[in-house]
Amino acid sequence: MTLKVENLSTHFFTREGVAKAVDGVSFEVGRGEILGLVGESGSGKSITGFSILGLVDPPGRVTGGKILFQGQDLVGRSPHEMRAIRGKRIAMIFQDPMMTLNPVLSIETQMVETVRAHDKVSKAEARARAVEALGLVGIPSPDERLAAYPHQFSGGMRQRVAIAIALLHRPELIIADEPTTALDVTIQSQILAVIQRLSTEFGMSLVWISHDLGVVAGLAQKVAVMYAGRIVETGTVDDVLDRPIHPYTIGLMRSVPANLDRGETLTPIPGMAPSPLKRPSGCPFRLRCFAATAACEAEPEAAAIDGHLYRCFNPQFERAA
Amino acid sequence: MTVFIIRRVVQSLLVLFATSVLVFIGIYAIGNPIDIMIPADASAVEREAAIQALGLDRPLIAQYWSFLVDALQGDLGRSFVFNQPAVGLIFQRLPATLELAFVALAIALILGIPLGLIAGLRPKSVADETIMTGSILGFSLPNFWQGMMLIMIFSIWLGWLPSSGRGETGEIFGVTTSLASLDGLKHLILPATNLALFKLSLVIRLTRTGVRETMPLDFIKFARAKGLSERRIVSVHVMKNIMIPIVTVVGMEFGSVIAFAVVTETIFAWPGIGKLLIDSITVLDRPVVVAYLLVVVTMFIVINLLVDIVYSMLDPRIRLGDGQ
């Protein structure tokens, strides 16, 4: 098992109170496996990703749980130890390729420094590795492009550069935080193809954070659906997306036009995700849920059938999405 | 780049022409120098002779025309008082002012950037609050008052540093400078500090704001995710971004440092062009005042051009060219 997250909690201690952005999250990612972490904005999926890398900014911090990476707990490691792991064994790709590269440094500088942050090699060798990584992600004439600055690349190309940077050390795990959301559909599928190919080629595990169920369905083997800082349903892609049990997952599926038959109307989930500062008692989804009953005022525990986990008092076994 | 520079030179000449007209009219309006220059008991004939010798009897436009013709040949007139070429007089005094301005800016940058970094990286900490309170004082206390306080504390009470003059000068690479001798250095510290305080506050604030704006950006988080050390992130990723506004503002402020040197030079009796200007205005030594302003404007223009060039080196998104 490459990554095993157990009961992870990341809280933000603000003046308005404690925001439980991540509140008891558990999931596993095997070697070469891709896990889709799905949820609305504010569900805590990005914070989960940052927690794994130890990149939660104050006033937030990991308050409990374990992050077992290759069997070793990352929680409570010193900043020095985490720095040695970041970029070397666990890499991250961000959402907006326009923002992730430093605008005033050349691609070469930004790649060479990444190589040399972990491996004591000469500049020439670091450069050679950068050229190779750019080639891997399909940047034409990588040797010349290395001297360019971020503004000379399109969004899709910049995201390829960011992926190339993530690949420089052949990490065992990549956290991808909505890396295709900001891109055109055609570019999106090109990037997905690159990632899919490289993950198989190098046996890299991936945590793919997304709100796009379609992308996750095509890419991941496992899905975890997050709502209000918790995982409400998790299992294989086939189980969760074809036979969703949790009313929230069903609601998400119904919000995607592609999942509907012609003429059927979209049924969006009513209301908004609750603020992490003011979560309702009991099941946090009950106020927006079509299946809510009096039982939902208590907190639902996780239950499972055949490895398909859900956290609900009124599981929807019969309903097709 | 070449086109850019040529265009800037043409623009600069127009600016210089406009300045010379304004200054000429302005100084003409202030008063007649002849009243100050000749003794009160001079006879009417002597007075007429002096006016004619200086060409002050001719109409303004004619005076300006002969000034312009001479100026195009590199002659900005002779000082009424010293009977020396005005430009020569300014260039004699210029090194002292430039030295003061450079040292003041160096103090502002060498202290201001690290202090701004400390304040910006630990916002709301004791260090931040202390530095920011200090910079408010630097901003709001009048420059001349700061100068007098410096003299009172360091020259009068503590007796550590001299309060006036330039002290002994020496030569470094053929340039006469106070930096070459201990006595010169001692004389330089107080006026340079006085001139630096305002700029120091400015640099601290610019740096702090830059750091606060840059740190939350995605590319900093991405740099962390790459496993870079905090030191590299601050010294390369953050610094290179915040140097852009700092270079712009400090470059433009260099001109105002020279302008502000007028006050500092007067307080500390520093023999630079600022003091020369004040002395020349009191006796209405027109050619010196006009030449001073033209030299200062030229310096402003050159500095701004240099800032634009440095700016384009710091920010790859900006290329000087035909588009601008």
XYZ file of C-alpha atoms in Angstrom:
645
model
C 0.000 0.000 0.000
C 1.588 3.291 -1.096
C -0.615 5.561 0.957
C -2.921 4.796 3.824
C -4.723 7.715 5.422
C -6.370 6.891 8.734
C -8.851 9.128 10.456
C -7.088 12.305 9.290
C -8.295 15.590 10.759
C -7.110 19.023 9.680
C -8.622 21.959 11.508
C -8.272 25.708 11.031
C -8.204 27.732 14.210
C -9.663 31.068 13.153
C -11.004 33.962 15.164
C -14.549 32.928 14.209
C -14.019 29.436 15.611
C -12.553 26.105 14.610
C -13.162 25.095 11.000
C -12.997 21.325 10.679
C -11.956 21.302 7.035
C -10.959 17.629 7.178
C -12.707 15.641 9.873
C -11.786 11.986 10.204
C -10.909 10.987 6.637
C -9.612 7.520 5.774
C -8.645 6.028 2.420
C -5.997 3.865 0.789
C -4.091 4.046 -2.468
C -2.165 1.029 -3.722
C 0.936 1.038 -5.919
C 0.131 2.300 -9.408
C -3.440 2.913 -8.358
C -5.445 6.056 -9.080
C -7.901 7.254 -6.461
C -10.449 9.901 -7.374
C -11.234 12.202 -4.461
C -14.510 13.844 -5.384
C -16.571 16.587 -3.805
C -17.910 20.122 -4.069
C -15.755 23.180 -3.385
C -15.175 23.478 0.338
C -15.637 19.759 0.982
C -12.049 19.525 2.225
C -10.599 17.552 -0.666
C -7.793 20.012 -1.470
C -6.922 20.403 2.220
C -6.669 16.604 2.407
C -4.117 16.759 -0.397
C -2.123 19.546 1.263
C -2.221 17.666 4.593
C -0.491 14.673 3.007
C 2.370 16.917 1.836
C 2.517 18.805 5.121
C 1.643 22.043 3.329
C -1.288 23.243 5.406
C -0.820 26.953 6.082
C -1.508 28.424 9.519
C -3.969 28.849 11.180
C -4.617 25.309 9.945
C -2.884 22.159 11.132
C -3.273 18.417 11.132
C -4.906 17.672 14.473
C -5.217 13.923 14.385
C -4.971 10.682 12.488
C -2.230 9.025 10.534
C -0.837 9.428 7.046
C 1.025 6.207 6.375
C 3.245 6.600 3.329
C 4.959 3.322 2.464
C 4.057 2.254 6.011
C 5.601 5.272 7.741
C 3.557 7.976 9.390
C 4.056 11.460 7.944
C 2.112 13.230 10.695
C 4.416 14.966 13.139
C 7.505 14.733 10.927
C 9.910 17.670 11.177
C 9.756 20.330 8.433
C 13.204 19.162 7.353
C 12.081 15.558 6.885
C 8.929 16.636 5.044
C 10.970 18.840 2.702
C 13.090 15.852 1.769
C 9.963 13.873 0.873
C 8.128 16.651 -0.963
C 8.916 16.756 -4.648
C 11.137 13.694 -4.281
C 8.788 10.879 -3.227
C 5.459 12.703 -3.219
C 4.814 15.377 -5.829
C 1.874 17.661 -6.377
C 0.206 19.198 -9.407
C -1.998 22.239 -8.897
C -5.245 23.393 -10.380
C -4.345 26.575 -12.224
C -1.331 26.223 -14.513
C -1.310 30.009 -14.998
C -0.458 30.448 -11.335
C 1.822 27.546 -10.427
C 4.954 28.589 -12.278
C 6.919 31.595 -11.072
C 6.443 34.249 -13.782
C 9.900 35.784 -13.427
C 12.003 32.610 -13.504
C 12.772 30.608 -16.626
C 11.468 27.053 -16.949
C 15.077 25.917 -16.791
C 15.656 27.607 -13.432
C 12.451 26.175 -12.031
C 13.257 22.656 -13.189
C 16.955 22.603 -12.369
C 16.309 23.863 -8.836
C 13.826 21.023 -8.334
C 16.368 18.411 -9.353
C 19.080 19.986 -7.220
C 16.838 20.386 -4.180
C 17.062 16.623 -3.704
C 19.968 15.273 -5.720
C 23.456 16.709 -5.596
C 24.124 16.692 -9.322
C 25.811 19.131 -11.679
C 23.773 21.815 -13.429
C 24.386 20.113 -16.759
C 23.024 16.828 -15.494
C 20.036 18.517 -13.862
C 19.393 20.248 -17.155
C 19.554 16.975 -19.054
C 16.978 15.501 -16.693
C 14.745 18.525 -17.207
C 14.924 18.113 -20.994
C 14.027 14.443 -20.647
C 11.048 15.204 -18.389
C 9.732 17.843 -20.789
C 10.006 15.290 -23.591
C 8.034 12.753 -21.543
C 5.051 15.065 -21.206
C 5.074 15.873 -24.907
C 6.623 19.336 -25.103
C 8.050 19.780 -28.604
C 11.769 20.681 -28.883
C 12.259 20.603 -25.098
C 15.886 21.662 -25.327
C 14.972 25.072 -26.751
C 11.821 25.534 -24.714
C 13.772 25.169 -21.496
C 15.023 28.747 -21.792
C 11.493 30.117 -22.134
C 9.465 31.838 -19.430
C 6.008 30.704 -18.290
C 4.184 33.496 -20.137
C 5.494 32.121 -23.412
C 3.475 28.912 -22.937
C -0.252 28.261 -23.280
C -2.246 26.985 -20.293
C -2.114 23.370 -21.455
C 1.624 23.596 -22.093
C 2.201 25.137 -18.687
C 0.326 22.281 -17.064
C 2.556 19.867 -18.981
C 5.570 21.720 -17.611
C 4.140 21.447 -14.082
C 3.637 17.710 -14.617
C 7.179 17.410 -15.959
C 8.440 19.105 -12.781
C 6.405 16.667 -10.680
C 7.937 13.768 -12.623
C 11.582 14.862 -12.269
C 12.209 12.526 -9.341
C 9.854 9.720 -10.413
C 7.766 10.085 -7.240
C 5.933 7.131 -5.753
C 2.833 9.266 -5.282
C 1.395 12.296 -7.037
C -1.331 14.448 -5.551
C -3.169 16.093 -8.428
C -5.454 18.908 -7.315
C -7.958 19.411 -10.152
C -5.168 19.669 -12.713
C -7.495 19.754 -15.714
C -10.292 21.965 -14.396
C -8.846 25.188 -15.791
C -8.197 23.739 -19.255
C -10.214 23.329 -22.477
C -11.822 19.943 -23.010
C -9.445 18.924 -25.809
C -6.386 19.941 -23.781
C -7.942 18.253 -20.750
C -8.082 14.897 -22.508
C -4.492 15.277 -23.754
C -3.295 15.919 -20.214
C -5.338 12.992 -18.903
C -3.804 10.715 -21.506
C -0.293 11.844 -20.513
C -0.985 11.192 -16.831
C -2.590 7.836 -17.474
C 0.332 6.704 -19.615
C 2.986 7.861 -17.146
C 1.244 6.413 -14.110
C 1.202 2.957 -15.743
C 4.714 3.342 -17.122
C 6.313 4.270 -13.795
C 3.894 2.528 -11.416
C 3.071 5.839 -9.767
C 0.104 6.104 -7.456
C -2.179 9.074 -7.847
C -4.674 10.896 -5.699
C -6.781 12.722 -8.254
C -8.745 15.505 -6.592
C -11.653 16.618 -8.730
C -15.252 17.671 -8.811
C -15.630 16.199 -12.275
C -17.176 12.758 -11.995
C -16.694 12.151 -15.713
C -12.924 12.572 -15.501
C -12.712 10.387 -12.416
C -14.847 7.666 -14.041
C -12.441 7.473 -16.966
C -9.194 7.666 -15.035
C -9.480 6.228 -11.529
C -9.874 2.734 -10.182
C -11.265 3.873 -6.841
C -13.414 6.800 -5.784
C -13.879 8.530 -2.459
C -16.718 11.046 -2.238
C -16.147 13.826 0.271
C -18.747 16.018 1.885
C -18.189 18.557 4.666
C -14.773 17.233 5.631
C -15.756 13.565 5.642
C -15.745 10.730 3.187
C -19.381 9.750 2.751
C -18.904 6.954 0.252
C -15.959 5.072 -1.143
C -15.318 2.003 -3.260
C -14.316 1.002 -6.750
C -15.304 3.302 -9.609
C -17.801 0.703 -10.838
C -19.436 0.324 -7.442
C -19.665 3.976 -6.525
C -20.541 5.525 -9.860
C -22.807 2.749 -11.179
C -24.479 1.795 -7.914
C -24.188 4.836 -5.647
C -25.573 4.291 -2.172
C -25.245 7.682 -0.500
C -27.903 10.270 -1.386
C -25.119 12.851 -1.846
C -23.358 10.755 -4.484
C -26.699 10.199 -6.203
C -27.266 13.953 -6.115
C -23.826 14.596 -7.648
C -24.523 12.084 -10.429
C -27.851 13.725 -11.185
C -26.163 17.110 -11.483
C -24.105 15.890 -14.433
C -25.957 16.387 -17.747
C -24.159 13.487 -19.425
C -25.697 11.019 -16.983
C -29.254 11.845 -18.026
C -31.463 10.359 -20.693
C -32.663 12.757 -23.344
C -35.569 14.866 -22.105
C -34.933 14.131 -18.437
C -34.476 17.269 -16.351
C -31.400 17.980 -14.261
C -31.991 17.751 -10.537
C -29.307 19.764 -8.812
C -28.732 19.267 -5.096
C -30.660 22.023 -3.322
C -28.852 24.494 -1.097
C -25.118 24.958 -0.596
C -22.371 23.033 1.114
C -22.344 24.095 4.772
C -19.575 26.422 5.966
C -16.889 24.440 7.790
C -17.409 26.819 10.712
C -21.102 26.010 11.088
C -21.727 22.397 10.291
C -25.203 21.100 11.180
C -25.376 18.494 13.924
C -25.851 14.877 12.969
C -25.378 14.024 9.306
C -24.074 17.241 7.720
C -25.949 16.485 4.496
C -29.385 15.985 6.077
C -30.657 19.505 5.356
C -30.115 19.036 1.614
C -30.969 15.355 1.473
C -34.050 13.907 -0.250
C -33.965 10.809 1.976
C -33.432 12.494 5.340
C -35.380 11.132 8.297
C -35.430 11.798 12.027
C -32.604 9.277 12.413
C -30.220 11.613 10.569
C -29.979 13.929 13.564
C -27.439 11.494 14.954
C -24.042 11.100 13.311
C -23.995 8.226 10.841
C -21.239 5.641 11.257
C -19.457 4.071 8.321
C -20.969 0.813 7.055
C -19.911 -1.397 4.178
C -21.001 -4.086 1.806
C -18.293 -5.877 -0.179
C -15.733 -3.120 0.365
C -18.192 -0.437 -0.756
C -18.228 1.970 2.187
C -20.949 4.494 2.972
C -21.937 6.727 5.841
C -25.722 7.054 5.834
C -28.817 5.995 7.782
C -30.882 5.647 4.634
C -28.691 3.885 2.075
C -30.237 3.889 -1.387
C -29.628 0.307 -2.484
C -32.548 0.112 -4.884
C -32.245 3.462 -6.598
C -30.444 3.744 -9.835
C -28.746 7.027 -10.361
C 15.754 48.246 -27.965
C 17.666 50.712 -30.179
C 14.411 52.237 -31.407
C 13.292 52.486 -27.801
C 16.437 54.354 -26.775
C 16.331 56.739 -29.733
C 12.724 57.570 -28.966
C 13.598 58.180 -25.340
C 16.446 60.524 -26.290
C 14.124 62.607 -28.504
C 11.519 62.744 -25.731
C 14.219 63.763 -23.277
C 15.353 66.681 -25.441
C 11.787 67.969 -25.564
C 11.521 67.698 -21.779
C 14.804 69.589 -21.367
C 13.625 72.349 -23.703
C 10.335 72.733 -21.821
C 12.184 72.799 -18.493
C 14.585 75.477 -19.656
C 11.698 77.734 -20.763
C 9.847 77.286 -17.470
C 12.929 77.843 -15.360
C 13.945 80.886 -17.343
C 10.542 82.517 -16.939
C 10.373 81.475 -13.285
C 13.751 82.922 -12.301
C 13.001 86.113 -14.256
C 9.847 86.531 -12.190
C 11.618 86.158 -8.830
C 13.515 89.401 -8.993
C 16.299 91.421 -10.508
C 19.696 90.119 -9.468
C 21.314 93.485 -9.968
C 19.724 94.819 -6.763
C 21.496 92.185 -4.762
C 24.746 92.023 -6.659
C 25.976 95.598 -6.732
C 26.676 97.610 -3.620
C 23.847 99.845 -2.413
C 25.993 102.959 -2.791
C 26.851 102.343 -6.474
C 26.124 105.214 -8.822
C 23.454 105.046 -11.523
C 26.165 104.850 -14.185
C 27.879 101.910 -12.511
C 24.521 100.240 -12.151
C 23.722 100.715 -15.874
C 27.148 99.380 -16.802
C 26.643 96.230 -14.706
C 23.185 95.630 -16.186
C 24.546 95.944 -19.693
C 27.561 93.766 -18.968
C 25.272 90.954 -17.783
C 22.836 91.488 -20.653
C 19.968 92.087 -18.247
C 18.679 95.095 -20.217
C 17.578 92.954 -23.141
C 14.012 91.588 -23.419
C 13.340 88.166 -21.880
C 12.929 86.476 -25.232
C 16.261 87.801 -26.472
C 17.981 86.726 -23.269
C 16.450 83.261 -23.623
C 17.499 83.045 -27.269
C 21.140 83.787 -26.542
C 20.976 81.342 -23.617
C 19.600 78.643 -25.926
C 22.203 79.251 -28.613
C 24.975 79.020 -26.026
C 23.356 76.030 -24.337
C 23.334 74.076 -27.597
C 27.079 74.620 -27.690
C 27.387 73.244 -24.187
C 27.653 76.611 -22.444
C 25.016 77.266 -19.787
C 26.355 80.696 -18.890
C 28.680 82.110 -16.247
C 27.833 82.553 -12.618
C 27.256 86.225 -11.765
C 28.821 85.683 -8.373
C 31.804 83.421 -9.005
C 32.411 84.548 -12.601
C 32.952 80.887 -13.542
C 31.012 78.693 -15.969
C 27.828 77.615 -14.148
C 28.108 74.010 -15.345
C 31.652 73.788 -14.099
C 30.528 75.045 -10.716
C 27.843 72.383 -10.554
C 30.153 69.586 -11.616
C 32.643 70.652 -8.930
C 29.954 70.210 -6.301
C 28.121 67.259 -7.863
C 30.390 64.459 -6.561
C 29.666 65.436 -2.959
C 25.909 65.250 -3.561
C 26.068 62.031 -5.559
C 28.169 60.467 -2.834
C 25.627 61.480 -0.243
C 22.726 60.213 -2.358
C 24.372 56.871 -3.162
C 25.308 56.194 0.442
C 21.790 57.167 1.575
C 20.177 54.835 -0.970
C 22.591 52.060 -0.067
C 21.641 52.416 3.604
C 17.949 52.385 2.657
C 18.314 49.204 0.587
C 20.784 47.298 2.758
C 18.703 47.843 5.894
C 15.269 48.205 4.307
C 15.030 44.961 2.341
C 15.990 42.624 5.236
C 13.782 44.534 7.692
C 10.886 44.414 5.222
C 11.442 40.677 4.744
C 11.423 40.047 8.495
C 8.244 42.083 8.898
C 6.535 40.492 5.895
C 7.411 36.890 6.709
C 6.186 37.172 10.313
C 3.209 39.499 10.072
C 1.731 40.719 13.367
C 4.768 39.474 15.312
C 6.601 41.718 17.765
C 9.379 42.219 15.209
C 6.854 43.232 12.540
C 5.041 45.683 14.828
C 8.332 47.253 15.944
C 9.659 47.650 12.410
C 6.393 49.066 11.115
C 6.089 51.566 13.977
C 9.659 52.668 13.266
C 8.873 53.125 9.600
C 5.850 55.292 10.422
C 8.206 57.586 12.364
C 10.582 57.652 9.405
C 7.714 58.656 7.151
C 5.982 61.209 9.271
C 8.686 63.129 11.129
C 9.891 66.062 9.027
C 13.234 65.536 7.360
C 14.844 68.704 8.714
C 13.700 67.873 12.264
C 15.182 64.380 12.002
C 18.429 66.041 10.899
C 18.491 68.363 13.855
C 17.723 65.505 16.245
C 20.577 63.463 14.769
C 22.945 66.364 15.354
C 21.650 66.872 18.881
C 21.987 63.210 19.862
C 25.129 62.077 18.069
C 27.130 65.305 17.876
C 26.124 67.296 20.916
C 25.104 64.777 23.582
C 27.212 61.787 22.646
C 29.896 63.685 20.758
C 30.534 60.698 18.504
C 30.193 62.258 15.078
C 30.896 65.667 13.527
C 27.835 67.699 12.614
C 28.952 69.675 9.594
C 31.191 69.747 6.546
C 32.556 66.990 4.387
C 35.733 66.177 6.264
C 38.891 64.874 4.713
C 38.490 63.381 1.243
C 40.673 60.859 -0.486
C 40.778 59.176 -3.861
C 39.425 55.785 -4.838
C 39.988 54.879 -8.490
C 40.610 58.543 -9.215
C 37.291 59.657 -7.722
C 37.507 62.118 -4.874
C 35.354 60.781 -2.077
C 34.808 60.955 1.668
C 34.616 57.177 1.691
C 38.385 57.025 1.398
C 39.216 58.342 4.854
C 37.961 57.648 8.356
C 37.384 61.343 8.940
C 35.379 61.580 5.709
C 33.308 58.554 6.677
C 32.541 60.065 10.072
C 31.345 63.239 8.392
C 29.242 61.246 5.969
C 27.316 59.093 8.447
C 24.914 61.677 9.873
C 23.855 63.438 6.651
C 23.553 60.118 4.787
C 21.407 58.689 7.599
C 19.255 61.778 7.581
C 18.716 61.495 3.850
C 18.184 57.710 4.072
C 15.513 57.599 6.802
C 12.568 58.435 4.576
C 13.680 56.074 1.793
C 14.392 53.375 4.362
C 10.803 53.534 5.557
C 9.628 53.393 1.966
C 11.781 50.354 1.126
C 10.620 48.551 4.294
C 6.991 49.092 3.365
C 7.450 48.128 -0.273
C 9.293 44.944 0.692
C 6.802 43.991 3.378
C 3.822 44.518 1.067
C 5.569 42.594 -1.706
C 6.279 39.648 0.583
C 2.743 39.635 1.953
C 1.324 39.658 -1.563
C 3.686 37.045 -2.976
C 3.719 34.460 -0.174
C 0.101 33.252 -0.563
C 0.427 32.817 -4.337
C 0.200 29.364 -5.880
C 3.709 29.377 -7.293
C 5.139 29.711 -3.781
C 3.091 26.728 -2.631
C 4.207 24.852 -5.733
C 7.825 25.731 -4.935
C 7.279 24.241 -1.462
C 5.683 21.157 -3.008
C 8.848 20.758 -5.097
C 10.771 20.406 -1.838
C 12.738 23.651 -2.111
C 14.196 25.038 1.092
C 12.490 28.029 2.672
C 15.681 29.976 2.121
C 15.667 29.414 -1.624
C 11.947 30.224 -1.827
C 12.433 33.566 -0.099
C 15.739 34.555 -1.669
C 14.901 33.573 -5.244
C 11.167 33.067 -5.783
C 9.924 35.878 -3.556
C 12.837 38.295 -3.938
C 12.909 38.298 -7.716
C 9.213 39.138 -7.774
C 9.383 41.945 -5.250
C 12.545 43.464 -6.748
C 10.415 44.706 -9.652
C 8.454 47.310 -7.664
C 11.467 48.083 -5.468
C 13.739 48.878 -8.416
C 11.047 51.007 -10.034
C 10.310 53.079 -6.985
C 13.873 53.340 -5.700
C 15.112 54.314 -9.158
C 12.611 57.095 -9.418
C 13.280 58.105 -5.821
C 16.966 58.527 -6.577
C 16.049 61.763 -8.278
C 14.104 62.909 -5.274
C 17.012 61.957 -3.003
C 19.101 64.482 -4.893
C 16.298 67.015 -4.629
C 15.862 66.349 -0.876
C 19.609 66.675 -0.462
C 18.953 70.427 -0.562
C 17.496 70.244 2.959
C 20.059 67.798 4.324
C 23.013 69.653 2.795
C 21.801 72.884 4.326
C 21.449 71.351 7.809
C 24.800 69.587 7.743
C 26.636 72.262 5.694
C 27.483 69.600 3.130
C 29.215 71.236 0.163
C 27.043 69.703 -2.567
C 24.844 71.080 -5.324
C 21.853 71.419 -3.014
C 23.670 73.947 -0.879
C 24.968 75.652 -4.035
C 21.368 75.975 -5.279
C 20.136 77.536 -2.043
C 23.078 79.969 -2.002
C 22.513 80.866 -5.664
C 18.792 81.456 -5.168
C 19.476 83.838 -2.257
C 21.717 85.995 -4.455
C 19.624 85.395 -7.602
C 22.568 83.927 -9.462
C 20.378 83.062 -12.455
C 22.784 81.022 -14.639
C 23.627 78.691 -11.741
C 19.972 78.098 -10.872
C 19.072 77.383 -14.491
C 22.078 75.125 -14.989
C 21.338 73.282 -11.728
C 17.792 72.504 -12.757
C 18.830 71.380 -16.226
C 21.508 69.088 -14.801
C 19.064 67.605 -12.278
C 16.398 67.082 -14.939
C 18.959 65.355 -17.138
C 19.859 63.093 -14.238
C 16.186 62.263 -13.683
C 15.838 61.345 -17.348
C 18.938 59.146 -17.369
C 17.891 57.396 -14.147
C 14.421 56.673 -15.472
C 15.881 55.215 -18.632
C 18.159 52.973 -16.571
C 15.207 51.898 -14.414
C 13.243 50.902 -17.511
C 16.171 48.833 -18.743
C 16.711 47.098 -15.379
C 12.962 46.529 -15.132
C 12.921 44.682 -18.433
C 15.792 42.510 -17.220
C 13.934 41.612 -14.011
C 10.562 40.934 -15.564
C 10.718 38.702 -18.629
C 7.136 39.635 -19.523
C 8.304 43.131 -20.373
C 10.361 43.674 -23.472
C 11.400 47.152 -24.484
C 10.511 47.641 -28.075
C 8.407 49.318 -30.696
C 5.197 48.636 -28.834
C 5.957 51.098 -26.082
